[in-house]
XYZ file of C-alpha atoms in Angstrom:
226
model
C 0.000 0.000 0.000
C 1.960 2.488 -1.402
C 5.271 1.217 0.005
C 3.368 0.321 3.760
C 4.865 -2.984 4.662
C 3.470 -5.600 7.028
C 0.448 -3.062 7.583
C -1.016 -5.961 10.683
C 1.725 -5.499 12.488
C 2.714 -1.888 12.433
C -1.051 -1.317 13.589
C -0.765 -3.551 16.587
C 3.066 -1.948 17.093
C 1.028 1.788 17.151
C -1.753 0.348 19.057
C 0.984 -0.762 22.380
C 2.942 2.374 21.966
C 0.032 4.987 21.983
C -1.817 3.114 25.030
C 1.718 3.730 26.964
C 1.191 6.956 29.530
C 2.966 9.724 28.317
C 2.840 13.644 28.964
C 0.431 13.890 26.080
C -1.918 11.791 27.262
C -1.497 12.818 30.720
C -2.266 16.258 29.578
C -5.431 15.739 27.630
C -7.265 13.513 30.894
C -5.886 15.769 32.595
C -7.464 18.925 31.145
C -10.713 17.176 29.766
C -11.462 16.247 33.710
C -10.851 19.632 35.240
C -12.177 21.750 32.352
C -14.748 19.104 30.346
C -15.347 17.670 26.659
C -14.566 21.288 24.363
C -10.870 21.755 26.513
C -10.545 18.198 25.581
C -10.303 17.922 22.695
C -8.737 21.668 22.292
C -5.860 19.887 24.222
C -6.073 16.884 21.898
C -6.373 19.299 18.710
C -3.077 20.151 19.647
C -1.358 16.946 19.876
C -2.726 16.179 16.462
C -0.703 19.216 15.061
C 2.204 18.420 16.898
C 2.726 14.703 16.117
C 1.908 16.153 12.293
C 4.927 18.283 12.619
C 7.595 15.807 14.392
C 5.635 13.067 11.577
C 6.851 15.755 9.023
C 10.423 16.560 10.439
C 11.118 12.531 10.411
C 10.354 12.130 7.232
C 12.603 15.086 6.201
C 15.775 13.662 8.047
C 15.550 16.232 10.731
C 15.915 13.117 12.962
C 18.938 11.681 11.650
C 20.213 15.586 12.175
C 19.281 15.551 15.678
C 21.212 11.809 16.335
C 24.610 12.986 14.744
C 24.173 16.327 16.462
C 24.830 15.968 20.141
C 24.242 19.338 20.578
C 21.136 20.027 18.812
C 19.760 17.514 20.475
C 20.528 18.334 24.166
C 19.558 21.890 23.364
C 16.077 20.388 22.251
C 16.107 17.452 25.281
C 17.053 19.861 28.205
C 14.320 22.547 26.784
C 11.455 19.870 26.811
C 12.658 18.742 30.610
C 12.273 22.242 31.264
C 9.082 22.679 30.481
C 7.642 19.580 31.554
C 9.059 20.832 34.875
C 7.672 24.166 34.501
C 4.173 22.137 33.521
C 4.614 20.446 36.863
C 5.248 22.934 39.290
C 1.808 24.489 38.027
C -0.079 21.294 38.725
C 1.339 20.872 41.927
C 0.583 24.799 42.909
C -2.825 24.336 41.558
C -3.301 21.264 43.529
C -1.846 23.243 46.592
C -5.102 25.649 46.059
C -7.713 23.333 45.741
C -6.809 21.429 49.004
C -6.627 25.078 50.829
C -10.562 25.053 48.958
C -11.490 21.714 50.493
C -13.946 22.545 52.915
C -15.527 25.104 50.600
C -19.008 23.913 49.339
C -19.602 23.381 45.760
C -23.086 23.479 44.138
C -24.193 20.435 42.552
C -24.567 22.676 39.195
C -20.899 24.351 39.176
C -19.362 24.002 36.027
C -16.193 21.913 35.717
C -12.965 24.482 35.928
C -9.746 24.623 37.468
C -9.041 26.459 40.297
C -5.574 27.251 38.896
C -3.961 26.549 35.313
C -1.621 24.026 35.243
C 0.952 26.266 35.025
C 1.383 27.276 38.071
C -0.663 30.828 37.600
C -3.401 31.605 39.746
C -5.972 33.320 37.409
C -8.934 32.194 35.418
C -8.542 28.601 33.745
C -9.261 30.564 30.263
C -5.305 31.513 30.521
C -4.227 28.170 30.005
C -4.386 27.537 26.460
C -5.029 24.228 25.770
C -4.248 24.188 22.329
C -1.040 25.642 22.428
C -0.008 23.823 25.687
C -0.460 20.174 24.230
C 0.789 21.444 20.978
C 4.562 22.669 22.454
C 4.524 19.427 24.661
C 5.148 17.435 21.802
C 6.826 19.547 20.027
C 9.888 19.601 22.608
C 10.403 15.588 22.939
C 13.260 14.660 20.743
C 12.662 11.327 21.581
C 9.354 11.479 19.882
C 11.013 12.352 16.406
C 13.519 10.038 17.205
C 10.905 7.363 17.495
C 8.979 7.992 14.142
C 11.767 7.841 12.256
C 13.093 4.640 13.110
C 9.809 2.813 13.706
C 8.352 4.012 10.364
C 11.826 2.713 8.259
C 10.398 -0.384 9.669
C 7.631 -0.868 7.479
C 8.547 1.219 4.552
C 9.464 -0.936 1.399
C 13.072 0.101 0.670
C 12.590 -0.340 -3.385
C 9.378 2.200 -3.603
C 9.879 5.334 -5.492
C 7.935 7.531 -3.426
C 9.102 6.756 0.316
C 7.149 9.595 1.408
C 3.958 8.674 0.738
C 4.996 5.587 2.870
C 5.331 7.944 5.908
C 2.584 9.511 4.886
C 0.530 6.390 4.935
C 1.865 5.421 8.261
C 1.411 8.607 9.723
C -1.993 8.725 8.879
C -2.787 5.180 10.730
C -1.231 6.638 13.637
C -3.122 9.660 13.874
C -6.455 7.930 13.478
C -5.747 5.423 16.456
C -4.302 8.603 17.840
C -7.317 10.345 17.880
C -9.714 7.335 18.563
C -7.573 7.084 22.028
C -7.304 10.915 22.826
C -11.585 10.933 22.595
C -11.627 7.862 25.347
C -9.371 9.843 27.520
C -11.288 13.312 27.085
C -14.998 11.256 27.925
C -12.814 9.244 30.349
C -11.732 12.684 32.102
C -15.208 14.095 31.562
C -16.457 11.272 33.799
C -14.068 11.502 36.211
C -14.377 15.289 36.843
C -18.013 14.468 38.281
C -16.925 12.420 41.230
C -13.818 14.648 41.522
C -16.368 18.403 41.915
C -17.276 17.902 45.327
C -14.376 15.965 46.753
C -11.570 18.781 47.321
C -9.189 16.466 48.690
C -9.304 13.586 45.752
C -9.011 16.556 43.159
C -6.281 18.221 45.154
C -4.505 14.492 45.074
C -5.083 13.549 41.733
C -3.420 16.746 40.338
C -0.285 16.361 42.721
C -0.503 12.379 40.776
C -0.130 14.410 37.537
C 2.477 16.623 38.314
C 4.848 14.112 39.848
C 3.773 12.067 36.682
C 5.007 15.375 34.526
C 8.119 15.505 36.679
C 9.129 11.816 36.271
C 8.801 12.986 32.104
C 11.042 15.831 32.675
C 13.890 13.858 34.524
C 13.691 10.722 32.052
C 14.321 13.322 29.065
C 16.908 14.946 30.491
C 18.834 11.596 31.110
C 18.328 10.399 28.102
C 20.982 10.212 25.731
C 20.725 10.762 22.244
């Protein structure tokens, strides 16, 4: 299929490596449960575009340029850590506020927001930016470019003319199981955020969950090696 190899098991291959937790996915439960279905899939929205890009850069040998440059690639490994860290600290401030907030009442009615972004800012949850958030997440993982590019070679067919459309192909299939996985998380989240309303303290502990989650990210990046 133009120059998609062994099609059966790449999908199963895509199927194991999406369903592992990473700060993507983290992100998008996390967001879809404090802020509901439309921040959802704002955050998801974003991980789309930015696996498109780093899909994009692979098949352009930007990858292979990262791998022979040591520094280009600890200059882009040490500026994801960062702001997986930076991500982080928010949660764990934000989760700091709603366990101050744990004996306030909450009407049955109350929308589901944040008390504080995840970034570590106390004002309204509209300053978060879902979109752009998820979207510079992926974009600063190295290891994520690294990854397409030598799991796609996989299953492209060395003698086709038009190896591009192969990662283009491939791409594609990823994106769609992608997206189908993304849209359990955001209902998943959605769900979640109804027992989490009224019980400060699980909310408040959840969050801290995510942020030490976010900060075990940031420290495996950063001692990574190319």
């Amino acid at each position: 299929m133009l120059g998609a190899i062994e099609l059966p098991t790449y999908l199963v291959g895509v199927i194991m490596i999406i369903l592992l937790p990473g700060p993507n996915s983290i992100y998008v439960l996390s967001l879809a449960a404090r802020r509901g279905v439309r921040a959802g899939y704002r955050g998801a929205a974003g991980v789309f575009c930015g696996d498109t890009v780093l899909m994009v850069l692979s098949a352009a040998g930007v990858a292979s340029l990262l791998q022979a440059n040591e520094l280009a690639f600890s200059v882009v490994k040490y500026a994801g850590a960062g702001y997986l860290t930076y991500l982080a600290v928010g949660m764990m401030r934000a989760a700091w506020s709603m366990w101050r907030a744990r004996h306030e009442s909450v009407p049955d009615d109350a929308p589901v927001v944040a008390e504080a972004g995840p970034a570590g800012t106390e004002g309204p949850a509209e300053d978060e930016r879902p979109f752009r958030r998820a979207f510079v997440i992926c974009l600063f993982n190295p290891k994520a470019i690294l990854f397409f590019i030598s799991f796609f070679v996989q299953f492209v067919d060395p003698a086709y003319a038009y190896p591009a459309l192969s990662f283009l192909v491939l791409g594609a299939i990823a994106q769609v199981v992608s997206l189908l996985y993304l849209t359990a998380l955001i209902f998943g989240g959605t769900w979640l955020a109804t027992a989490f309303r009224r019980r400060k303290r699980l909310s408040a502990a959840a969050t801290s969950a995510v942020g030490a989650l976010f900060l075990g990210f940031a420290a495996k990046l950063s001692l990574s090696g190319a």
